[in-house]
GROMACS .gro file of C-alpha atoms in nm:
model
  231
    1MET     CA    1   0.000   0.000   0.000
    2ARG     CA    2   0.114   0.355  -0.078
    3PRO     CA    3   0.163   0.573   0.231
    4LEU     CA    4  -0.078   0.864   0.275
    5PRO     CA    5   0.081   1.208   0.225
    6THR     CA    6   0.158   1.401   0.540
    7THR     CA    7   0.076   1.767   0.592
    8ASP     CA    8   0.445   1.844   0.539
    9ASP     CA    9   0.445   1.691   0.191
   10PRO     CA   10   0.430   1.945  -0.097
   11PRO     CA   11   0.113   1.930  -0.314
   12ARG     CA   12   0.136   1.721  -0.632
   13GLY     CA   13   0.243   1.909  -0.942
   14GLY     CA   14   0.358   2.218  -0.754
   15ARG     CA   15   0.575   2.362  -0.487
   16ARG     CA   16   0.480   2.419  -0.129
   17ARG     CA   17   0.369   2.781  -0.067
   18ARG     CA   18   0.615   2.975   0.134
   19GLN     CA   19   0.463   3.147   0.436
   20LEU     CA   20   0.566   3.503   0.520
   21PRO     CA   21   0.728   3.572   0.856
   22ILE     CA   22   0.486   3.714   1.111
   23TRP     CA   23   0.649   4.059   1.105
   24GLN     CA   24   0.608   4.083   0.727
   25GLU     CA   25   0.244   3.972   0.750
   26SER     CA   26   0.184   4.239   1.015
   27ILE     CA   27   0.333   4.512   0.797
   28LEU     CA   28   0.127   4.394   0.499
   29LEU     CA   29  -0.195   4.402   0.704
   30VAL     CA   30  -0.120   4.756   0.826
   31VAL     CA   31  -0.050   4.876   0.470
   32VAL     CA   32  -0.374   4.720   0.341
   33ALA     CA   33  -0.572   4.874   0.629
   34VAL     CA   34  -0.426   5.219   0.561
   35LEU     CA   35  -0.500   5.194   0.189
   36LEU     CA   36  -0.858   5.088   0.259
   37ALA     CA   37  -0.898   5.378   0.503
   38ILE     CA   38  -0.773   5.623   0.240
   39VAL     CA   39  -1.015   5.486  -0.020
   40VAL     CA   40  -1.309   5.503   0.224
   41LYS     CA   41  -1.218   5.860   0.325
   42THR     CA   42  -1.174   5.975  -0.035
   43PHE     CA   43  -1.491   5.829  -0.183
   44PHE     CA   44  -1.735   5.723   0.088
   45VAL     CA   45  -1.721   5.845   0.450
   46GLN     CA   46  -1.506   6.082   0.655
   47ALA     CA   47  -1.506   6.163   1.027
   48PHE     CA   48  -1.519   6.519   1.163
   49TYR     CA   49  -1.570   6.692   1.497
   50ILE     CA   50  -1.775   7.007   1.567
   51PRO     CA   51  -1.542   7.285   1.691
   52SER     CA   52  -1.795   7.559   1.771
   53GLY     CA   53  -2.156   7.629   1.869
   54SER     CA   54  -2.259   7.772   1.530
   55MET     CA   55  -2.484   7.474   1.450
   56GLU     CA   56  -2.657   7.438   1.788
   57PRO     CA   57  -2.895   7.278   1.870
   58THR     CA   58  -2.851   7.040   1.575
   59MET     CA   59  -2.478   6.995   1.639
   60MET     CA   60  -2.311   7.054   1.973
   61VAL     CA   61  -1.948   7.144   2.043
   62ASP     CA   62  -1.718   6.838   2.019
   63ASP     CA   63  -1.983   6.616   1.859
   64LYS     CA   64  -1.815   6.355   1.639
   65ILE     CA   65  -1.994   6.298   1.310
   66LEU     CA   66  -1.956   6.092   0.994
   67VAL     CA   67  -1.995   6.275   0.665
   68GLN     CA   68  -2.101   6.070   0.365
   69LYS     CA   69  -2.002   6.155   0.008
   70VAL     CA   70  -2.217   5.908  -0.184
   71SER     CA   71  -2.518   6.145  -0.209
   72TYR     CA   72  -2.322   6.386  -0.425
   73TRP     CA   73  -2.171   6.134  -0.666
   74GLY     CA   74  -2.443   6.183  -0.924
   75GLY     CA   75  -2.648   6.468  -0.783
   76ASP     CA   76  -2.630   6.824  -0.662
   77VAL     CA   77  -2.628   6.966  -0.312
   78GLN     CA   78  -2.984   7.028  -0.191
   79ARG     CA   79  -3.134   7.310   0.013
   80GLY     CA   80  -3.148   7.213   0.378
   81ASP     CA   81  -2.847   6.980   0.359
   82ILE     CA   82  -2.594   7.013   0.640
   83VAL     CA   83  -2.259   7.015   0.463
   84VAL     CA   84  -1.893   7.014   0.558
   85PHE     CA   85  -1.679   7.228   0.328
   86ASP     CA   86  -1.329   7.367   0.289
   87ASP     CA   87  -1.261   7.716   0.420
   88PRO     CA   88  -1.334   7.963   0.135
   89GLY     CA   89  -1.066   8.188   0.284
   90GLY     CA   90  -1.070   8.365   0.618
   91TRP     CA   91  -1.387   8.204   0.755
   92LEU     CA   92  -1.215   7.992   1.018
   93GLY     CA   93  -1.147   8.142   1.359
   94PRO     CA   94  -0.861   8.032   1.588
   95GLY     CA   95  -1.076   7.770   1.763
   96ASP     CA   96  -1.218   7.636   1.437
   97ALA     CA   97  -0.877   7.596   1.280
   98ARG     CA   98  -0.714   7.402   1.562
   99ALA     CA   99  -0.503   7.118   1.429
  100ALA     CA  100  -0.400   6.778   1.563
  101SER     CA  101  -0.149   6.815   1.844
  102ASN     CA  102   0.115   6.566   1.723
  103PRO     CA  103   0.240   6.401   1.401
  104PHE     CA  104   0.076   6.067   1.484
  105GLN     CA  105  -0.269   6.227   1.517
  106ARG     CA  106  -0.213   6.427   1.198
  107ALA     CA  107  -0.127   6.105   1.015
  108LEU     CA  108  -0.443   5.938   1.143
  109GLU     CA  109  -0.649   6.238   1.027
  110LYS     CA  110  -0.495   6.214   0.681
  111VAL     CA  111  -0.606   5.853   0.633
  112GLY     CA  112  -0.946   5.907   0.796
  113LEU     CA  113  -0.886   5.710   1.116
  114LEU     CA  114  -0.929   6.020   1.339
  115PRO     CA  115  -1.195   6.294   1.315
  116SER     CA  116  -1.068   6.595   1.121
  117GLY     CA  117  -1.085   6.964   1.205
  118GLY     CA  118  -1.008   7.269   0.996
  119HIS     CA  119  -1.334   7.261   0.799
  120LEU     CA  120  -1.669   7.436   0.839
  121ILE     CA  121  -2.016   7.289   0.878
  122LYS     CA  122  -2.330   7.486   0.788
  123ARG     CA  123  -2.678   7.438   0.648
  124VAL     CA  124  -2.742   7.507   0.280
  125ILE     CA  125  -3.004   7.780   0.238
  126GLY     CA  126  -2.971   7.859  -0.130
  127VAL     CA  127  -2.829   7.679  -0.435
  128GLY     CA  128  -2.722   7.814  -0.773
  129GLY     CA  129  -2.984   8.048  -0.923
  130ASP     CA  130  -3.184   8.093  -0.600
  131HIS     CA  131  -3.301   8.435  -0.485
  132VAL     CA  132  -3.242   8.439  -0.108
  133ALA     CA  133  -3.351   8.732   0.107
  134CYS     CA  134  -3.404   8.821   0.470
  135CYS     CA  135  -3.640   8.902   0.624
  136THR     CA  136  -4.017   8.900   0.596
  137ASP     CA  137  -4.208   8.851   0.922
  138SER     CA  138  -3.874   8.744   1.081
  139ARG     CA  139  -3.841   8.468   0.819
  140LEU     CA  140  -3.604   8.441   0.528
  141THR     CA  141  -3.737   8.374   0.180
  142VAL     CA  142  -3.608   8.155  -0.101
  143ASN     CA  143  -3.746   8.231  -0.448
  144GLY     CA  144  -4.024   8.429  -0.283
  145LYS     CA  145  -4.132   8.149  -0.045
  146LYS     CA  146  -4.122   8.212   0.330
  147ILE     CA  147  -3.924   7.942   0.509
  148ASP     CA  148  -4.025   7.803   0.848
  149GLU     CA  149  -3.705   7.684   1.014
  150PRO     CA  150  -3.774   7.454   1.313
  151TYR     CA  151  -3.404   7.368   1.341
  152VAL     CA  152  -3.296   7.725   1.429
  153LEU     CA  153  -3.195   7.780   1.792
  154ASP     CA  154  -3.351   8.127   1.823
  155PRO     CA  155  -3.564   8.226   1.521
  156SER     CA  156  -3.600   8.584   1.645
  157VAL     CA  157  -3.229   8.644   1.575
  158THR     CA  158  -3.274   8.575   1.202
  159LYS     CA  159  -3.448   8.906   1.145
  160ASP     CA  160  -3.137   9.096   1.257
  161THR     CA  161  -2.948   8.976   0.949
  162ARG     CA  162  -3.030   9.158   0.626
  163PHE     CA  163  -2.940   9.032   0.280
  164ASP     CA  164  -3.088   9.003  -0.067
  165VAL     CA  165  -2.880   8.792  -0.307
  166ILE     CA  166  -2.894   8.578  -0.618
  167VAL     CA  167  -2.678   8.270  -0.573
  168PRO     CA  168  -2.441   8.221  -0.869
  169LYS     CA  169  -2.446   7.891  -1.056
  170GLY     CA  170  -2.212   7.639  -0.895
  171SER     CA  171  -2.225   7.821  -0.561
  172LEU     CA  172  -2.415   7.794  -0.231
  173TRP     CA  173  -2.548   8.029   0.037
  174VAL     CA  174  -2.502   7.877   0.382
  175MET     CA  175  -2.601   7.969   0.738
  176GLY     CA  176  -2.561   7.819   1.085
  177ASP     CA  177  -2.857   7.698   1.290
  178ASN     CA  178  -2.739   7.915   1.579
  179ARG     CA  179  -2.793   8.244   1.400
  180GLY     CA  180  -2.671   8.451   1.694
  181ASN     CA  181  -2.335   8.274   1.702
  182SER     CA  182  -2.251   8.186   1.344
  183LEU     CA  183  -2.022   8.355   1.093
  184ALA     CA  184  -2.158   8.224   0.765
  185SER     CA  185  -2.256   8.363   0.423
  186PRO     CA  186  -2.438   8.678   0.547
  187GLN     CA  187  -2.146   8.781   0.767
  188HIS     CA  188  -1.898   8.733   0.480
  189ALA     CA  189  -2.103   8.911   0.214
  190GLY     CA  190  -1.845   9.191   0.210
  191ASP     CA  191  -1.556   8.953   0.137
  192PRO     CA  192  -1.417   8.899  -0.216
  193GLY     CA  193  -1.635   8.588  -0.254
  194ARG     CA  194  -1.945   8.786  -0.143
  195GLY     CA  195  -2.033   8.514   0.109
  196PHE     CA  196  -2.089   8.239  -0.144
  197ILE     CA  197  -1.904   7.908  -0.128
  198ARG     CA  198  -1.820   7.693  -0.429
  199GLU     CA  199  -2.020   7.373  -0.455
  200SER     CA  200  -1.694   7.199  -0.545
  201SER     CA  201  -1.555   7.288  -0.198
  202VAL     CA  202  -1.815   7.066  -0.027
  203VAL     CA  203  -1.654   6.759   0.130
  204GLY     CA  204  -1.981   6.579   0.201
  205LYS     CA  205  -2.316   6.569   0.378
  206ALA     CA  206  -2.358   6.520   0.753
  207TRP     CA  207  -2.488   6.167   0.798
  208VAL     CA  208  -2.464   6.024   1.150
  209ARG     CA  209  -2.349   6.137   1.494
  210VAL     CA  210  -2.119   5.881   1.657
  211TRP     CA  211  -2.031   6.070   1.976
  212PRO     CA  212  -2.140   6.129   2.249
  213PHE     CA  213  -2.309   5.794   2.304
  214GLY     CA  214  -2.621   5.956   2.447
  215ARG     CA  215  -2.683   6.137   2.115
  216VAL     CA  216  -2.572   5.871   1.868
  217GLY     CA  217  -2.796   5.856   1.563
  218SER     CA  218  -2.863   5.982   1.215
  219VAL     CA  219  -2.858   6.354   1.144
  220ASP     CA  220  -3.216   6.424   1.046
  221GLY     CA  221  -3.293   6.619   0.732
  222THR     CA  222  -3.555   6.890   0.697
  223ARG     CA  223  -3.859   6.950   0.480
  224ALA     CA  224  -3.845   7.325   0.540
  225PHE     CA  225  -3.757   7.386   0.172
  226ALA     CA  226  -4.002   7.136   0.021
  227ARG     CA  227  -4.229   7.411  -0.119
  228VAL     CA  228  -3.946   7.609  -0.279
  229GLY     CA  229  -3.961   7.580  -0.655
  230GLU     CA  230  -3.688   7.620  -0.910
  231PRO     CA  231  -3.546   7.972  -0.946
   0.00000   0.00000   0.00000
């Protein structure tokens, strides 16, 4: 009788696969994990933290959120979306612009394994072509429609901000939910960009809150702009 092959015998017709040393396998796994994290951050989801009270009560200081990018793959930014975007230039204050405290944290931010700072988060009020004005009966209007804004911390503060603009194509008009403590489009209307931000500067749409645990959950949208027609 022929002896049965042992586990140490090489397979017929080929050579025995050579196993990598454990340290090489560990390095390979780390590299693959980092590459996957970069791909996820670039195309799908990115983590951010809230540095200020400009979006209260919807977003509180130091909330950790995930921002998804899938919604904007084949569509445009919508009115009412809460978006994270790159600083148009001079919008960030000292607290908003705080960076990671050491090289290791900065590296983790780069690959999406640590929530990022240095961006802004606001609510989209007007998209390209919209006529946005404030205020009628303490309410802003978009294309002539009065907007009821249940998400605003103190609606009475809205009337203190005056503006009447047409949003250029490819741009957005954004405001914070905490109107009394938010430097957004109206407050930057005198800047070179006239308070508008480029749609291409949007990183993604606020999706889910992951910290603190007591407030974990999806970031609800709004139907406040449902009656607004095309400009």
